[in-house]
PDB file of C-alpha atoms in Angstrom:
ATOM      1  CA  MET A   1      69.147 144.807   5.146  1.00 52.00           C
ATOM      2  CA  LYS A   2      69.721 147.834   2.900  1.00 62.00           C
ATOM      3  CA  LEU A   3      70.098 147.034  -0.797  1.00 68.00           C
ATOM      4  CA  ASN A   4      71.047 149.423  -3.771  1.00 78.00           C
ATOM      5  CA  GLU A   5      71.521 148.965  -7.610  1.00 83.00           C
ATOM      6  CA  ARG A   6      75.202 148.137  -7.176  1.00 85.00           C
ATOM      7  CA  SER A   7      74.857 145.452  -4.459  1.00 87.00           C
ATOM      8  CA  LEU A   8      71.944 143.850  -6.487  1.00 86.00           C
ATOM      9  CA  ALA A   9      74.040 143.895  -9.781  1.00 87.00           C
ATOM     10  CA  PHE A  10      76.909 142.388  -7.972  1.00 89.00           C
ATOM     11  CA  TYR A  11      74.578 139.623  -6.308  1.00 89.00           C
ATOM     12  CA  ALA A  12      72.959 138.970  -9.783  1.00 91.00           C
ATOM     13  CA  THR A  13      76.313 138.508 -11.653  1.00 91.00           C
ATOM     14  CA  CYS A  14      78.559 136.856  -9.010  1.00 91.00           C
ATOM     15  CA  ASP A  15      79.530 133.311  -9.087  1.00 89.00           C
ATOM     16  CA  SER A  16      76.864 132.127  -6.382  1.00 90.00           C
ATOM     17  CA  PRO A  17      74.821 129.242  -7.869  1.00 92.00           C
ATOM     18  CA  ALA A  18      71.643 129.891  -9.342  1.00 94.00           C
ATOM     19  CA  ASP A  19      68.438 128.208  -8.543  1.00 94.00           C
ATOM     20  CA  ASN A  20      67.302 128.436 -12.026  1.00 96.00           C
ATOM     21  CA  ALA A  21      68.362 130.324 -15.185  1.00 96.00           C
ATOM     22  CA  GLY A  22      67.213 130.553 -18.800  1.00 96.00           C
ATOM     23  CA  PHE A  23      65.389 132.429 -21.495  1.00 97.00           C
ATOM     24  CA  LEU A  24      61.787 133.584 -20.987  1.00 96.00           C
ATOM     25  CA  TYR A  25      59.460 135.902 -22.854  1.00 95.00           C
ATOM     26  CA  LYS A  26      58.342 138.924 -20.832  1.00 94.00           C
ATOM     27  CA  ARG A  27      55.318 140.893 -21.783  1.00 92.00           C
ATOM     28  CA  GLY A  28      55.801 144.586 -21.429  1.00 88.00           C
ATOM     29  CA  GLU A  29      53.726 146.639 -18.759  1.00 82.00           C
ATOM     30  CA  ARG A  30      52.476 149.188 -21.236  1.00 81.00           C
ATOM     31  CA  HIS A  31      52.771 147.408 -24.477  1.00 78.00           C
ATOM     32  CA  THR A  32      51.682 143.735 -24.773  1.00 81.00           C
ATOM     33  CA  ALA A  33      54.433 142.780 -26.911  1.00 89.00           C
ATOM     34  CA  TYR A  34      56.873 140.053 -25.654  1.00 92.00           C
ATOM     35  CA  HIS A  35      60.442 140.446 -25.393  1.00 93.00           C
ATOM     36  CA  ARG A  36      63.091 137.665 -24.925  1.00 95.00           C
ATOM     37  CA  ARG A  37      65.138 138.128 -21.766  1.00 96.00           C
ATOM     38  CA  TRP A  38      67.684 136.037 -19.814  1.00 97.00           C
ATOM     39  CA  PHE A  39      66.287 135.244 -16.321  1.00 98.00           C
ATOM     40  CA  VAL A  40      68.323 134.229 -13.364  1.00 97.00           C
ATOM     41  CA  LEU A  41      66.674 133.094 -10.087  1.00 97.00           C
ATOM     42  CA  LYS A  42      68.723 133.410  -6.825  1.00 95.00           C
ATOM     43  CA  GLY A  43      66.746 132.873  -3.530  1.00 92.00           C
ATOM     44  CA  ASN A  44      63.579 135.013  -3.624  1.00 93.00           C
ATOM     45  CA  MET A  45      64.840 137.316  -6.240  1.00 95.00           C
ATOM     46  CA  LEU A  46      64.284 136.890  -9.972  1.00 96.00           C
ATOM     47  CA  PHE A  47      66.656 138.985 -12.033  1.00 97.00           C
ATOM     48  CA  TYR A  48      66.309 139.646 -15.689  1.00 97.00           C
ATOM     49  CA  PHE A  49      68.771 140.770 -18.396  1.00 96.00           C
ATOM     50  CA  GLU A  50      68.661 141.912 -21.966  1.00 95.00           C
ATOM     51  CA  GLU A  51      71.242 139.466 -23.003  1.00 94.00           C
ATOM     52  CA  ARG A  52      72.940 136.385 -21.493  1.00 93.00           C
ATOM     53  CA  ASP A  53      76.183 138.057 -21.111  1.00 92.00           C
ATOM     54  CA  SER A  54      74.930 141.363 -19.734  1.00 92.00           C
ATOM     55  CA  ARG A  55      76.821 142.708 -16.728  1.00 90.00           C
ATOM     56  CA  GLU A  56      73.809 144.484 -15.202  1.00 92.00           C
ATOM     57  CA  PRO A  57      70.097 143.319 -14.816  1.00 94.00           C
ATOM     58  CA  VAL A  58      67.433 145.301 -16.421  1.00 93.00           C
ATOM     59  CA  GLY A  59      65.243 144.722 -13.336  1.00 93.00           C
ATOM     60  CA  VAL A  60      64.505 142.428 -10.366  1.00 94.00           C
ATOM     61  CA  ILE A  61      61.258 140.799  -9.041  1.00 95.00           C
ATOM     62  CA  VAL A  62      61.089 140.133  -5.411  1.00 93.00           C
ATOM     63  CA  LEU A  63      59.062 137.112  -4.968  1.00 94.00           C
ATOM     64  CA  GLU A  64      57.287 137.558  -1.760  1.00 91.00           C
ATOM     65  CA  GLY A  65      53.543 137.512  -1.281  1.00 89.00           C
ATOM     66  CA  CYS A  66      52.889 136.396  -4.988  1.00 91.00           C
ATOM     67  CA  ASN A  67      51.137 133.480  -6.590  1.00 92.00           C
ATOM     68  CA  VAL A  68      52.588 131.698  -9.702  1.00 94.00           C
ATOM     69  CA  GLU A  69      49.858 130.404 -12.082  1.00 93.00           C
ATOM     70  CA  LEU A  70      49.334 129.353 -15.523  1.00 92.00           C
ATOM     71  CA  CYS A  71      47.345 132.019 -17.784  1.00 88.00           C
ATOM     72  CA  ASP A  72      45.800 132.274 -21.167  1.00 82.00           C
ATOM     73  CA  SER A  73      47.790 134.300 -23.683  1.00 77.00           C
ATOM     74  CA  THR A  74      48.556 134.382 -27.294  1.00 76.00           C
ATOM     75  CA  GLU A  75      52.121 133.375 -26.379  1.00 79.00           C
ATOM     76  CA  GLY A  76      52.422 129.671 -25.811  1.00 84.00           C
ATOM     77  CA  PHE A  77      53.340 128.072 -22.420  1.00 93.00           C
ATOM     78  CA  ALA A  78      52.581 131.367 -20.524  1.00 94.00           C
ATOM     79  CA  PHE A  79      52.267 131.855 -16.827  1.00 95.00           C
ATOM     80  CA  ALA A  80      51.941 134.782 -14.537  1.00 95.00           C
ATOM     81  CA  ILE A  81      53.368 136.146 -11.200  1.00 95.00           C
ATOM     82  CA  ARG A  82      50.438 137.948  -9.248  1.00 93.00           C
ATOM     83  CA  PHE A  83      50.762 140.062  -6.398  1.00 91.00           C
ATOM     84  CA  GLY A  84      48.137 140.832  -3.907  1.00 83.00           C
ATOM     85  CA  GLY A  85      46.644 144.377  -4.058  1.00 78.00           C
ATOM     86  CA  THR A  86      44.615 146.428  -6.501  1.00 75.00           C
ATOM     87  CA  LYS A  87      47.748 148.362  -7.720  1.00 81.00           C
ATOM     88  CA  SER A  88      50.325 145.626  -7.804  1.00 86.00           C
ATOM     89  CA  ARG A  89      51.680 144.554 -11.100  1.00 89.00           C
ATOM     90  CA  THR A  90      51.255 141.176 -12.742  1.00 92.00           C
ATOM     91  CA  TYR A  91      54.219 139.921 -14.591  1.00 94.00           C
ATOM     92  CA  VAL A  92      53.409 137.532 -17.522  1.00 94.00           C
ATOM     93  CA  LEU A  93      56.067 135.230 -18.725  1.00 95.00           C
ATOM     94  CA  ALA A  94      56.153 132.585 -21.259  1.00 95.00           C
ATOM     95  CA  ALA A  95      58.687 129.661 -21.625  1.00 95.00           C
ATOM     96  CA  GLU A  96      59.989 128.074 -24.852  1.00 93.00           C
ATOM     97  CA  SER A  97      58.662 124.630 -24.057  1.00 94.00           C
ATOM     98  CA  GLN A  98      56.201 122.699 -21.671  1.00 94.00           C
ATOM     99  CA  ALA A  99      59.131 121.278 -19.583  1.00 95.00           C
ATOM    100  CA  ALA A 100      60.832 124.593 -19.284  1.00 96.00           C
ATOM    101  CA  MET A 101      57.444 126.156 -18.143  1.00 95.00           C
ATOM    102  CA  GLU A 102      57.010 123.443 -15.507  1.00 95.00           C
ATOM    103  CA  SER A 103      60.427 123.810 -14.224  1.00 95.00           C
ATOM    104  CA  TRP A 104      59.890 127.699 -13.797  1.00 96.00           C
ATOM    105  CA  VAL A 105      56.612 127.499 -12.221  1.00 95.00           C
ATOM    106  CA  LYS A 106      57.839 124.980  -9.679  1.00 95.00           C
ATOM    107  CA  SER A 107      61.183 126.890  -8.978  1.00 95.00           C
ATOM    108  CA  LEU A 108      59.260 130.309  -8.567  1.00 95.00           C
ATOM    109  CA  SER A 109      56.534 128.718  -6.286  1.00 93.00           C
ATOM    110  CA  ARG A 110      59.237 127.451  -3.832  1.00 92.00           C
ATOM    111  CA  ALA A 111      61.327 130.697  -3.829  1.00 93.00           C
ATOM    112  CA  SER A 112      59.545 132.720  -1.260  1.00 89.00           C
ATOM    113  CA  PHE A 113      60.514 132.900   2.369  1.00 88.00           C
ATOM    114  CA  ASP A 114      56.916 132.219   3.122  1.00 85.00           C
ATOM    115  CA  TYR A 115      57.245 128.801   1.387  1.00 86.00           C
ATOM    116  CA  MET A 116      60.521 128.070   3.368  1.00 87.00           C
ATOM    117  CA  ARG A 117      58.746 128.988   6.513  1.00 88.00           C
ATOM    118  CA  LEU A 118      56.044 126.459   5.873  1.00 88.00           C
ATOM    119  CA  VAL A 119      58.536 123.777   5.012  1.00 88.00           C
ATOM    120  CA  VAL A 120      60.578 124.424   8.223  1.00 91.00           C
ATOM    121  CA  ARG A 121      57.295 124.356  10.350  1.00 91.00           C
ATOM    122  CA  GLU A 122      56.408 120.978   8.895  1.00 92.00           C
ATOM    123  CA  LEU A 123      59.801 119.568   9.306  1.00 92.00           C
ATOM    124  CA  GLU A 124      59.753 120.727  13.140  1.00 91.00           C
ATOM    125  CA  LYS A 125      56.332 119.122  13.410  1.00 91.00           C
ATOM    126  CA  GLN A 126      57.536 115.664  12.160  1.00 91.00           C
ATOM    127  CA  LEU A 127      60.660 115.918  14.291  1.00 91.00           C
ATOM    128  CA  GLN A 128      58.613 116.354  17.586  1.00 90.00           C
ATOM    129  CA  GLU A 129      56.384 113.506  16.433  1.00 90.00           C
ATOM    130  CA  MET A 130      59.465 111.124  15.793  1.00 91.00           C
ATOM    131  CA  SER A 131      60.929 112.246  19.237  1.00 89.00           C
ATOM    132  CA  ARG A 132      57.699 111.457  21.195  1.00 88.00           C
ATOM    133  CA  GLY A 133      57.666 108.235  19.411  1.00 85.00           C
ATOM    134  CA  LEU A 134      61.021 107.242  20.588  1.00 85.00           C
ATOM    135  CA  ALA A 135      60.529 108.490  23.998  1.00 80.00           C
ATOM    136  CA  GLY A 136      57.225 106.285  24.417  1.00 75.00           C
ATOM    137  CA  GLY A 137      59.235 103.147  22.626  1.00 68.00           C
ATOM    138  CA  CYS A 138      62.000 103.587  25.421  1.00 62.00           C
ATOM    139  CA  GLY A 139      59.520 104.055  28.405  1.00 56.00           C
ATOM    140  CA  GLY A 140      59.690 100.275  29.428  1.00 50.00           C
ATOM    141  CA  SER A 141      63.239 100.698  30.979  1.00 50.00           C
ATOM    142  CA  ARG A 142      63.418 103.609  33.672  1.00 50.00           C
ATOM    143  CA  GLU A 143      66.495 102.379  35.341  1.00 51.00           C
ATOM    144  CA  PRO A 144      69.509 104.759  35.025  1.00 51.00           C
ATOM    145  CA  PRO A 145      72.277 103.648  32.776  1.00 52.00           C
ATOM    146  CA  GLY A 146      75.203 101.882  34.771  1.00 53.00           C
ATOM    147  CA  PRO A 147      78.164  99.479  33.902  1.00 54.00           C
ATOM    148  CA  TRP A 148      77.237  96.711  31.664  1.00 49.00           C
ATOM    149  CA  LYS A 149      76.773  93.410  33.257  1.00 53.00           C
ATOM    150  CA  PRO A 150      76.344  90.065  31.562  1.00 51.00           C
ATOM    151  CA  LYS A 151      72.925  88.505  31.952  1.00 51.00           C
ATOM    152  CA  PRO A 152      73.072  85.177  33.833  1.00 51.00           C
ATOM    153  CA  SER A 153      72.895  82.169  31.511  1.00 47.00           C
ATOM    154  CA  GLY A 154      70.036  79.637  31.466  1.00 48.00           C
ATOM    155  CA  LEU A 155      72.370  77.120  33.242  1.00 42.00           C
ATOM    156  CA  GLU A 156      72.961  79.508  36.194  1.00 44.00           C
ATOM    157  CA  GLN A 157      69.321  80.340  36.636  1.00 46.00           C
ATOM    158  CA  SER A 158      67.972  76.818  36.670  1.00 44.00           C
ATOM    159  CA  ARG A 159      70.978  74.753  37.845  1.00 45.00           C
ATOM    160  CA  GLU A 160      68.807  72.993  40.509  1.00 45.00           C
ATOM    161  CA  ARG A 161      66.468  71.851  37.948  1.00 47.00           C
ATOM    162  CA  LEU A 162      68.989  70.130  35.828  1.00 43.00           C
ATOM    163  CA  PRO A 163      69.021  66.409  36.019  1.00 46.00           C
ATOM    164  CA  ALA A 164      71.894  64.592  37.995  1.00 45.00           C
ATOM    165  CA  LEU A 165      74.839  63.420  35.759  1.00 42.00           C
ATOM    166  CA  PRO A 166      75.201  59.628  35.524  1.00 43.00           C
ATOM    167  CA  ALA A 167      77.723  58.255  38.079  1.00 43.00           C
ATOM    168  CA  ILE A 168      80.645  56.569  36.960  1.00 41.00           C
ATOM    169  CA  LEU A 169      81.228  52.984  38.445  1.00 42.00           C
ATOM    170  CA  PRO A 170      84.211  50.837  38.581  1.00 44.00           C
ATOM    171  CA  LYS A 171      85.356  49.079  35.331  1.00 43.00           C
ATOM    172  CA  GLU A 172      84.314  45.613  34.493  1.00 44.00           C
ATOM    173  CA  ASN A 173      86.223  43.811  31.972  1.00 44.00           C
ATOM    174  CA  GLY A 174      88.119  46.710  30.967  1.00 41.00           C
ATOM    175  CA  CYS A 175      85.042  48.734  30.101  1.00 40.00           C
ATOM    176  CA  ALA A 176      83.336  51.420  32.179  1.00 41.00           C
ATOM    177  CA  VAL A 177      79.729  50.811  33.516  1.00 41.00           C
ATOM    178  CA  TRP A 178      77.408  53.731  33.388  1.00 40.00           C
ATOM    179  CA  ASN A 179      74.504  54.135  35.809  1.00 42.00           C
ATOM    180  CA  ASN A 180      71.339  55.044  33.859  1.00 41.00           C
ATOM    181  CA  ALA A 181      70.161  58.248  35.250  1.00 38.00           C
ATOM    182  CA  LEU A 182      66.700  58.038  33.581  1.00 40.00           C
ATOM    183  CA  GLY A 183      65.813  54.690  35.418  1.00 41.00           C
ATOM    184  CA  ALA A 184      67.268  52.329  37.959  1.00 42.00           C
ATOM    185  CA  ASP A 185      65.303  49.356  36.881  1.00 44.00           C
ATOM    186  CA  ARG A 186      67.227  49.162  33.491  1.00 46.00           C
ATOM    187  CA  PRO A 187      70.500  46.986  33.296  1.00 47.00           C
ATOM    188  CA  PRO A 188      73.631  48.915  32.999  1.00 47.00           C
ATOM    189  CA  ASP A 189      75.399  49.207  29.694  1.00 48.00           C
ATOM    190  CA  THR A 190      79.005  48.255  29.159  1.00 45.00           C
ATOM    191  CA  SER A 191      80.218  50.753  26.820  1.00 47.00           C
ATOM    192  CA  GLY A 192      83.114  53.156  26.110  1.00 46.00           C
ATOM    193  CA  CYS A 193      86.256  51.753  27.230  1.00 44.00           C
ATOM    194  CA  GLY A 194      89.644  53.429  27.583  1.00 46.00           C
ATOM    195  CA  GLY A 195      91.415  55.426  30.127  1.00 46.00           C
ATOM    196  CA  HIS A 196      90.127  56.535  33.407  1.00 48.00           C
ATOM    197  CA  PRO A 197      87.626  59.365  33.007  1.00 48.00           C
ATOM    198  CA  GLU A 198      87.880  62.340  35.196  1.00 50.00           C
ATOM    199  CA  GLU A 199      85.559  62.469  38.133  1.00 51.00           C
ATOM    200  CA  GLY A 200      82.207  64.116  37.316  1.00 53.00           C
ATOM    201  CA  SER A 201      82.802  64.100  33.518  1.00 52.00           C
ATOM    202  CA  PRO A 202      80.194  62.491  31.358  1.00 55.00           C
ATOM    203  CA  ARG A 203      80.894  59.629  28.945  1.00 55.00           C
ATOM    204  CA  PRO A 204      79.736  59.444  25.377  1.00 52.00           C
ATOM    205  CA  PRO A 205      76.471  57.360  24.693  1.00 50.00           C
ATOM    206  CA  PRO A 206      76.767  53.511  25.065  1.00 48.00           C
ATOM    207  CA  SER A 207      78.233  51.457  22.148  1.00 53.00           C
ATOM    208  CA  THR A 208      79.887  47.983  21.298  1.00 60.00           C
ATOM    209  CA  PHE A 209      83.286  49.185  20.770  1.00 58.00           C
ATOM    210  CA  CYS A 210      84.632  47.710  23.808  1.00 63.00           C
ATOM    211  CA  ARG A 211      83.276  44.220  23.239  1.00 66.00           C
ATOM    212  CA  LEU A 212      84.581  44.446  19.483  1.00 62.00           C
ATOM    213  CA  HIS A 213      88.006  45.510  20.896  1.00 63.00           C
ATOM    214  CA  GLU A 214      88.089  42.509  23.267  1.00 71.00           C
ATOM    215  CA  GLN A 215      87.081  39.936  20.651  1.00 71.00           C
ATOM    216  CA  TYR A 216      89.651  41.090  18.173  1.00 67.00           C
ATOM    217  CA  SER A 217      92.330  41.524  20.668  1.00 72.00           C
ATOM    218  CA  ARG A 218      92.074  37.851  21.770  1.00 78.00           C
ATOM    219  CA  GLU A 219      92.089  36.796  18.107  1.00 76.00           C
ATOM    220  CA  VAL A 220      95.265  38.823  17.513  1.00 75.00           C
ATOM    221  CA  ALA A 221      96.717  37.397  20.602  1.00 79.00           C
ATOM    222  CA  ARG A 222      96.085  33.845  19.536  1.00 80.00           C
ATOM    223  CA  LEU A 223      97.645  34.357  16.002  1.00 78.00           C
ATOM    224  CA  ARG A 224     100.757  35.815  17.538  1.00 77.00           C
ATOM    225  CA  GLN A 225     101.133  32.981  19.866  1.00 80.00           C
ATOM    226  CA  ASP A 226     100.726  30.487  16.833  1.00 80.00           C
ATOM    227  CA  TRP A 227     103.243  32.427  14.687  1.00 73.00           C
ATOM    228  CA  GLN A 228     105.879  32.430  17.671  1.00 76.00           C
ATOM    229  CA  GLN A 229     105.352  28.751  17.966  1.00 79.00           C
ATOM    230  CA  ARG A 230     106.011  28.040  14.201  1.00 77.00           C
ATOM    231  CA  ARG A 231     108.908  30.455  14.361  1.00 72.00           C
ATOM    232  CA  ARG A 232     110.629  28.338  17.081  1.00 73.00           C
ATOM    233  CA  GLY A 233     110.160  25.092  15.010  1.00 67.00           C
ATOM    234  CA  PRO A 234     108.779  21.831  16.334  1.00 61.00           C
ATOM    235  CA  ARG A 235     109.978  20.752  19.934  1.00 56.00           C
ATOM    236  CA  PRO A 236     112.300  17.720  19.915  1.00 53.00           C
TER     237      PRO A 236
END
């Protein structure tokens, strides 16, 4: 990619979002005095301007092959951008507060493509490990996918092991008699009166409702008969 001063100036001042921006004190290369400059970080390029509203940057630092570290300086909250090589320049900058210095050191340390390359490699490694883990967890089923079929219920799987339902015997005294399926030696219960049950359908558990019904029905029939006799009057 070919760059010139005009393209760099346009990129530095365009509306694209900046990774960090703010005032820093920059130490001169020949003179050790510090000058207050407006810095803008975009990608791996650190632009600096004389003023915040300047239309063109004074310079640019390409953040590749460098280390960002704290340094001792007469100016407080100072840090340095060091490049490898004996003739490479070291840029000494100073922030206005501890929080600003930590923010700039973190942003500049992550701005290079070398750092991004390491991050991408680490993410690819984690993705491969997750893919292998998912493949190992799904290794138990090797059948190809097919149309969904409902699993047979427990009733269908073990129908032959279910106990036989109690048989319905003819009624005795208006109540159905149930054969005890748990033991033939037990006397049958007279319970659950009413209509004729369907063949093969189970009855509710035994109760004394039928006998109570017969007792009260006889009492009601007797009272009704007495009332009818009283209504007719005494016989001549």
